[in-house]
Coordinates of C-alpha atoms in Angstrom, one line a residue:
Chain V
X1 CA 60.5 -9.0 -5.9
X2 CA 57.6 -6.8 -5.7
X3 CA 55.9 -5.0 -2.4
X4 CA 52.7 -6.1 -1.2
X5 CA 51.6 -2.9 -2.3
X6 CA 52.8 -2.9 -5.6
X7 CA 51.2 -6.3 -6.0
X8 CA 47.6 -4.8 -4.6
X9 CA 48.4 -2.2 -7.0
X10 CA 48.4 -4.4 -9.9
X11 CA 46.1 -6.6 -8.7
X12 CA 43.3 -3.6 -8.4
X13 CA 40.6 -3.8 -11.3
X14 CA 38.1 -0.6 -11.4
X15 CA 35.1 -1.8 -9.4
X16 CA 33.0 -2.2 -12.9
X17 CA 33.8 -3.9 -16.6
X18 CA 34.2 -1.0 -18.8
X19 CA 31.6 -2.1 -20.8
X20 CA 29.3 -1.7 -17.7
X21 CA 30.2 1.7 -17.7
X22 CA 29.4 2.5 -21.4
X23 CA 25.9 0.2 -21.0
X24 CA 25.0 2.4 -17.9
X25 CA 25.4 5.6 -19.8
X26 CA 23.8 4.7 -23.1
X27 CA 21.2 3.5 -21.0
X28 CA 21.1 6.8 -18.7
X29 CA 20.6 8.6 -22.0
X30 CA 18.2 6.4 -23.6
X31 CA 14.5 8.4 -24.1
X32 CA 13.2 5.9 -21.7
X33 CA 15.2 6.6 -18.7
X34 CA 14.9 10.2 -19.2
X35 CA 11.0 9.7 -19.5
X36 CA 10.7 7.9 -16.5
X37 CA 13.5 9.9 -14.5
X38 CA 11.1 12.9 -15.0
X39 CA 8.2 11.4 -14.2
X40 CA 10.2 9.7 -10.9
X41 CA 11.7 13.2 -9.8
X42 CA 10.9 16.2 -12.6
X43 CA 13.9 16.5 -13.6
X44 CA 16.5 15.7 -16.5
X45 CA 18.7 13.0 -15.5
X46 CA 22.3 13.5 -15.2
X47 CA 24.5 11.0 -17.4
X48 CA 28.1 12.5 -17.3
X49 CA 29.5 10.7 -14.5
X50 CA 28.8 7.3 -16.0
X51 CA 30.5 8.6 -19.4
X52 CA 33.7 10.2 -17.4
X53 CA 33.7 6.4 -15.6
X54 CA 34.1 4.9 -19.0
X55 CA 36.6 7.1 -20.0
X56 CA 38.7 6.8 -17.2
X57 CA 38.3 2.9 -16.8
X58 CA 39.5 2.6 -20.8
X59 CA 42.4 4.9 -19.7
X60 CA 43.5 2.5 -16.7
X61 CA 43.2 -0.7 -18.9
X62 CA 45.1 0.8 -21.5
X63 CA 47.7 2.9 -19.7
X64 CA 47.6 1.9 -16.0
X65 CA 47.3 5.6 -14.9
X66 CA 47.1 6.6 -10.9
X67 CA 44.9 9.7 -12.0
X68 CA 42.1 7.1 -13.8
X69 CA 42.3 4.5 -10.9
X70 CA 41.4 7.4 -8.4
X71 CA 39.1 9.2 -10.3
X72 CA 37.2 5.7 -10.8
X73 CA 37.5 5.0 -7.2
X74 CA 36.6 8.3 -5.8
X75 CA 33.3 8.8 -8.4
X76 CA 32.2 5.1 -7.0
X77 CA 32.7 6.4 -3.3
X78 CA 30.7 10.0 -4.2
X79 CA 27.5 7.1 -5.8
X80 CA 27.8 4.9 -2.4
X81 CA 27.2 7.9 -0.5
X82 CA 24.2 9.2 -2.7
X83 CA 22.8 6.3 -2.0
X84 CA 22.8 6.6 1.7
X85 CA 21.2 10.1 1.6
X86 CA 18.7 9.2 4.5
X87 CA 17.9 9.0 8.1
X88 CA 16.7 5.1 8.8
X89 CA 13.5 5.0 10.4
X90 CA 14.3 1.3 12.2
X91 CA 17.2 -0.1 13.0
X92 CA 18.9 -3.0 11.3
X93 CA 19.2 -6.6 12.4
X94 CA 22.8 -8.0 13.2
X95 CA 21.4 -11.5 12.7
X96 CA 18.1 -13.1 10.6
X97 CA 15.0 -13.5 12.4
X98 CA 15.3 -16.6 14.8
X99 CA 11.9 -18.0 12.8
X100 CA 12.2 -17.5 9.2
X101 CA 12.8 -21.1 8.9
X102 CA 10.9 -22.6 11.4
X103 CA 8.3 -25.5 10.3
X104 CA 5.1 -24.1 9.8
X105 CA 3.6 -27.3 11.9
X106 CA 4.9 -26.1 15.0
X107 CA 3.3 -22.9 14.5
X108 CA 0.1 -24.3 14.1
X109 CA 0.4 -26.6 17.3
X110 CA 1.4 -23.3 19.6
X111 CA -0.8 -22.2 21.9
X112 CA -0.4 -18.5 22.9
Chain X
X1 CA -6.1 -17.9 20.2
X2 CA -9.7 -16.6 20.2
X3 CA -8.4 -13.1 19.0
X4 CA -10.7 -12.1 16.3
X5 CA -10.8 -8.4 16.4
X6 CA -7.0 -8.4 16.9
X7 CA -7.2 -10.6 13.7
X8 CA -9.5 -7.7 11.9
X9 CA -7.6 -4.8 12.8
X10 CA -4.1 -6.9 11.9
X11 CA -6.5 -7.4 8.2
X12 CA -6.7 -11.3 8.7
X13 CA -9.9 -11.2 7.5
X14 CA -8.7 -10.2 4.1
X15 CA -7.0 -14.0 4.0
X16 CA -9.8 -16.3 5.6
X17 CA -7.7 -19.5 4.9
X18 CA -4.8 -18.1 7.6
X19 CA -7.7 -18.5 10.1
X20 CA -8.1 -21.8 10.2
X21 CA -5.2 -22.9 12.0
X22 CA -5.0 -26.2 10.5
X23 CA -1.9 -27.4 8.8
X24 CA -2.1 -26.9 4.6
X25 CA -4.0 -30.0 3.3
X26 CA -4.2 -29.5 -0.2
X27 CA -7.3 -31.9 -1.1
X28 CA -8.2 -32.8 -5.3
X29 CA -10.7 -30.5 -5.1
X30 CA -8.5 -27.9 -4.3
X31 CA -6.4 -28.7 -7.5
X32 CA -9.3 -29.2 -9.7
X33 CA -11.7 -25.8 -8.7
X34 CA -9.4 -23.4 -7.2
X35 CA -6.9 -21.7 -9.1
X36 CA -4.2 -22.7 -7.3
X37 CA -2.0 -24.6 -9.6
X38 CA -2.0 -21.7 -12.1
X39 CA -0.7 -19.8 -9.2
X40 CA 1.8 -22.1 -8.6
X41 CA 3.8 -22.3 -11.5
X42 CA 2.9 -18.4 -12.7
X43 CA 4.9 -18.2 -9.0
X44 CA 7.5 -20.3 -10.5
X45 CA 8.1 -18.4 -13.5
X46 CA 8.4 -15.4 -11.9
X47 CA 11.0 -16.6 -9.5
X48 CA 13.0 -17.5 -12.2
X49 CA 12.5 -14.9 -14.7
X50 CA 11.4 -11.8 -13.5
X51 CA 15.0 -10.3 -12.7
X52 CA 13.4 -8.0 -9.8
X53 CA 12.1 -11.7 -7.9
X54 CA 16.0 -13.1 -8.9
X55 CA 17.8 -9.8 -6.6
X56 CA 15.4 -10.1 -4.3
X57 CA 15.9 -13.7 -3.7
X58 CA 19.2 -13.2 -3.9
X59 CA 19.5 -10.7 -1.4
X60 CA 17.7 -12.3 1.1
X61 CA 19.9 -15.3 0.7
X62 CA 22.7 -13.4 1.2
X63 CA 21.0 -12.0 4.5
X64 CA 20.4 -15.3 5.8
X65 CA 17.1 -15.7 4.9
X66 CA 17.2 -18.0 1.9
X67 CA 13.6 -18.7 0.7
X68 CA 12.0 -21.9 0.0
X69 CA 8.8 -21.9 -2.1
X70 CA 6.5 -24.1 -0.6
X71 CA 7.9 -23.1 2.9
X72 CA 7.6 -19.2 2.1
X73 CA 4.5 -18.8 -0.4
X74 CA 1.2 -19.9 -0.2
X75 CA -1.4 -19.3 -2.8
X76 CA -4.8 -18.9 -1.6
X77 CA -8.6 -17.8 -1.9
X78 CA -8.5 -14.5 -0.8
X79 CA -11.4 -11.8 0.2
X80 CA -12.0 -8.4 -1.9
X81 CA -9.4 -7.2 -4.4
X82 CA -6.4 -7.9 -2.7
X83 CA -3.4 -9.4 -4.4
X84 CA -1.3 -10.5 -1.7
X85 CA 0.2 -10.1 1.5
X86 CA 3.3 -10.4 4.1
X87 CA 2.5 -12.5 7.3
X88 CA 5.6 -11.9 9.5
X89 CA 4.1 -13.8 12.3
X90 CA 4.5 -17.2 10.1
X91 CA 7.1 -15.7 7.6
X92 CA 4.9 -16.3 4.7
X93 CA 4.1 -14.7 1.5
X94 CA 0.4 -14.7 0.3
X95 CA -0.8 -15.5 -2.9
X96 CA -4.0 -14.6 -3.5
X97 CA -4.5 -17.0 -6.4
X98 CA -8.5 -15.5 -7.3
X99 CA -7.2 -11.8 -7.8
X100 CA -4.2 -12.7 -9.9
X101 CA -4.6 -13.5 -12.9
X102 CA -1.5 -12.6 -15.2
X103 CA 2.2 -13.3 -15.5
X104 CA 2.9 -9.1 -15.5
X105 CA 0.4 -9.3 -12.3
X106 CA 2.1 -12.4 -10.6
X107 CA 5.9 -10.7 -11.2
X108 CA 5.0 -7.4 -9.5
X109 CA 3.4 -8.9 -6.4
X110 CA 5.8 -11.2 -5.5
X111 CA 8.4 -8.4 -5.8
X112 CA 6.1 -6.4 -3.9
X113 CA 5.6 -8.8 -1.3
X114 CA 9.5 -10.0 -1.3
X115 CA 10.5 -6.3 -0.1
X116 CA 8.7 -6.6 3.1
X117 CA 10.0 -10.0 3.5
X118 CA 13.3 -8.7 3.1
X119 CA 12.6 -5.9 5.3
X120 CA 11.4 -7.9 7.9
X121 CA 14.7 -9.9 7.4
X122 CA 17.6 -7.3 7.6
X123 CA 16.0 -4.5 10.1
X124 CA 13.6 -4.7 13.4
X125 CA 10.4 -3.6 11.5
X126 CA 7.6 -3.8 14.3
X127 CA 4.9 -5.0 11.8
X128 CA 2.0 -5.2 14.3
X129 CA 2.7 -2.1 16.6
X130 CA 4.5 0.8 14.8
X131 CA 2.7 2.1 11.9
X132 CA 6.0 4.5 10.9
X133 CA 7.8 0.7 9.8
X134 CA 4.6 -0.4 8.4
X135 CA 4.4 3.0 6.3
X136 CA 7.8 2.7 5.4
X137 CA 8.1 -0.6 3.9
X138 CA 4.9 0.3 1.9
X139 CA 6.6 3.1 0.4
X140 CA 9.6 1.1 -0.6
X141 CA 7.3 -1.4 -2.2
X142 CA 5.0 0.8 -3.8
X143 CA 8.0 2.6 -5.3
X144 CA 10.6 -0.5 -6.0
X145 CA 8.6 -3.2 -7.5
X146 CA 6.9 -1.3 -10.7
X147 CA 3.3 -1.0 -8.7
X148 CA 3.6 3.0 -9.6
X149 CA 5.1 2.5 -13.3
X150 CA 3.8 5.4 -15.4
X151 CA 1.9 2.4 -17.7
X152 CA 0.5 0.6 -14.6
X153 CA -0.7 4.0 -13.7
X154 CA -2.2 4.6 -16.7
X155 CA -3.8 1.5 -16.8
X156 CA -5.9 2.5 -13.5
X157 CA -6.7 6.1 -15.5
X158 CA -4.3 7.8 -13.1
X159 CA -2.9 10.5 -15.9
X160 CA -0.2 12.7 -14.7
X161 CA 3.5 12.9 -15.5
X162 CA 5.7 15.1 -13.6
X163 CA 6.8 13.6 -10.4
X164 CA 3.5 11.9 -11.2
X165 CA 5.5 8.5 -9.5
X166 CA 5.8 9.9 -6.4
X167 CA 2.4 11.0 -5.5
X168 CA 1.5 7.3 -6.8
X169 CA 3.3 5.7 -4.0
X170 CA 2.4 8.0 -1.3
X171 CA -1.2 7.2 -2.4
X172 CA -0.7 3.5 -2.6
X173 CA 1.2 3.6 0.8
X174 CA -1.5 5.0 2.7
X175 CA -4.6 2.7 0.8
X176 CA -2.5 -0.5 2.0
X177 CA -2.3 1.2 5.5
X178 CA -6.1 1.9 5.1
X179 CA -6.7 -1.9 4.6
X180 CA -5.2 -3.2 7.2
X181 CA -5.0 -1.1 10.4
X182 CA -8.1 0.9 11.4
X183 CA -6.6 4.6 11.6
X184 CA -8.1 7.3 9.7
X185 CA -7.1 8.6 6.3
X186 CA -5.9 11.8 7.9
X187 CA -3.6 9.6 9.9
X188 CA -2.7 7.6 7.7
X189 CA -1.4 10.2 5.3
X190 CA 0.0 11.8 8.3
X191 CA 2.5 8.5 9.2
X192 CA 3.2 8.4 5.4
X193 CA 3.8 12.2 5.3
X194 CA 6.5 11.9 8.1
X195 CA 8.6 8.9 7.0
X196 CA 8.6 9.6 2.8
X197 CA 11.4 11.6 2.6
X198 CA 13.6 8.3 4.4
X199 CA 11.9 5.7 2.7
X200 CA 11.9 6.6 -0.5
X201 CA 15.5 6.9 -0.5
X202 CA 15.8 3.7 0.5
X203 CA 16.1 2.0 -2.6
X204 CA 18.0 -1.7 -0.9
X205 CA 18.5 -4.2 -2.2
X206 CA 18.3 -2.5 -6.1
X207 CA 20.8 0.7 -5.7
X208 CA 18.3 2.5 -8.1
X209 CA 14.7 2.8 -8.1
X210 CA 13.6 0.1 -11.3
X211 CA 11.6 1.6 -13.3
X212 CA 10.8 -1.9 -15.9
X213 CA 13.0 -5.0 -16.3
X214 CA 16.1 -3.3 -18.2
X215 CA 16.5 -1.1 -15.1
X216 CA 15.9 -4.6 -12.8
X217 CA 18.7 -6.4 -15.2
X218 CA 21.3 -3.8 -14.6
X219 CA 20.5 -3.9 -10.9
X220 CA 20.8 -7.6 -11.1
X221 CA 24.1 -7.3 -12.7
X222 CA 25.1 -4.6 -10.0
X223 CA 24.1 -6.8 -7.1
X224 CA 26.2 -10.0 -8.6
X225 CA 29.4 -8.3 -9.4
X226 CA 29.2 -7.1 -5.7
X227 CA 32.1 -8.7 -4.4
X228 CA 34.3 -7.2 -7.1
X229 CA 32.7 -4.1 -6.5
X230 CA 33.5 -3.5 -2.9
X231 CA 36.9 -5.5 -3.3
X232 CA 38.3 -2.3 -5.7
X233 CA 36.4 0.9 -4.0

């Protein structure tokens, strides 16, 4: 009988396919994405991660290793945080705007 | 509501047809002299095809703000060279069916026009009274939906290369300000000056900035396998 966390253990997948990983990096390398990644920022973009990703997502579906699955997980964690590398300048709704779907008739017949 | 220079310094005026505050009666004439029908299904096809429209639809479904075509476009006559616009007070998107004129053309406004609806969706954006938001989702959609693409660029004789997509959008941020809120152009680069650095960073709902449709697909992809994403961080 297994543990519950030997079953999330197995049950984990790495957060991509490993053939999303290997698309990503031939792409990342591609002369278009390095054309357009210098004109974006004027600089060379930087492709290793993506190809360490692969590597390490073939090693966990072959061999089930710890030191893949965290290495995965901890290189997906570092690209979630790149990503929130700024200061908001409004604050975000907890719920939709009351009137996206209001009928546009009613609109019309308002008088403010 | 009487309120015409609130409706010129808002940039109305660029719509004329929002004015008339009569509910959409679309006559024959309409469908036989305008070109409204081409802008119908070209708005079609890119809401099917174009896989920057698909994420952003998507997104915004997700965000409780599923959109409904003939509820949330509307392709009209519109004045000057203006391709289309966001009109938070009625939660529309507008077509302007006499300044578009191609598929490519069609695809990058309604992605343009989709991120302010989905920033009007997921944050507070005070469209009328705080120029920092307007700014912001400007620069977000200026850099996001291909407007600043090195070949749409080229295209307008703007040559440059280095970093060359960054200047675009700043420009383009501040000319949409221009046309629609009277502030000067010192001011307006000013605003845009002050909130770049945030909002081009910004780069939700895609995770990357696109830069053509493979770079839309594989955000596409990114966005869809989200669940598994997040389930095995």
């Amino acid at each position: 009988m297994l543990t519950m966390e030997q079953l999330a253990e197995r049950a984990w997948r790495p957060p991509r396919t490993c053939e999303d990983y290997l698309s990503e990096f031939r792409h990342c390398k591609s002369f278009r994405n390095r054309f357009h990644h210098y004109y974006t920022y004027g600089t060379a973009p930087s492709c290793q991660q993506w190809k360490a990703d692969y590597h390490n997502c073939s090693e966990w579906e072959r061999h089930k290793l710890t030191e893949a699955k965290d290495a995965l997980q901890k290189s997906e964690r570092r690209r979630l945080e790149e990503q929130k590398n700024f200061t908001p300048v409004w604050k975000l709704r907890q719920a939709p705007p009351g009137d996206w779907h209001r009928p546009l008739d009613q609109e019309t017949q308002q008088d403010s | 509501m009487g309120q015409t220079k609130q409706d010129e310094e808002y940039g109305y005026d660029l719509f004329p047809e929002r004015n008339a505050r009569k509910p959409t009666q679309i006559t024959i004439r309409d469908s036989l002299f305008t070109f409204r029908n081409k802008c119908q299904v070209m708005l079609t096809f890119a809401m099917e095809t174009s896989p920057y429209a698909k994420l952003l639809l998507s997104a915004m479904k997700n965000s409780g703000c599923k959109v409904f075509k003939d509820r949330h476009f509307s392709c009209e006559d519109c004045d000057g060279t203006v391709s289309g616009g966001f009109d938070a007070a009625s939660s529309q998107i507008v077509l302007c069916q006499n300044n578009i004129h191609q598929q490519a053309h069609m695809n990058r406004v309604v992605t343009h026009e989709l991120i302010h609806a989905f920033d009007h969706c997921r944050a507070h954006v005070n469209w009328f009274n705080n120029f920092r938001h307007l700014a912001c989702s400007e620069i977000r959609a200026a850099n996001l939906s291909g407007d600043c693409s090195f070949n749409n660029e080229v295209s307008r004789f703007n040559f440059g290369l280095k970093e060359h997509h960054q200047q675009c959008v700043r420009g383009r941020a501040v000319r949409s300000i221009l046309a629609v809120r009277k502030v000067s152009l010192e001011e307006a680069q000013k605003i845009v000056g002050e909130v770049f650095d945030s909002c081009f960073n910004d780069h939700a709902p895609f995770g990357r900035i696109p830069h053509g449709n493979k770079d839309a697909k594989f955000a596409y992809r990114e966005y869809m396998n989200r669940d598994r994403y997040y389930m095995n961080l």
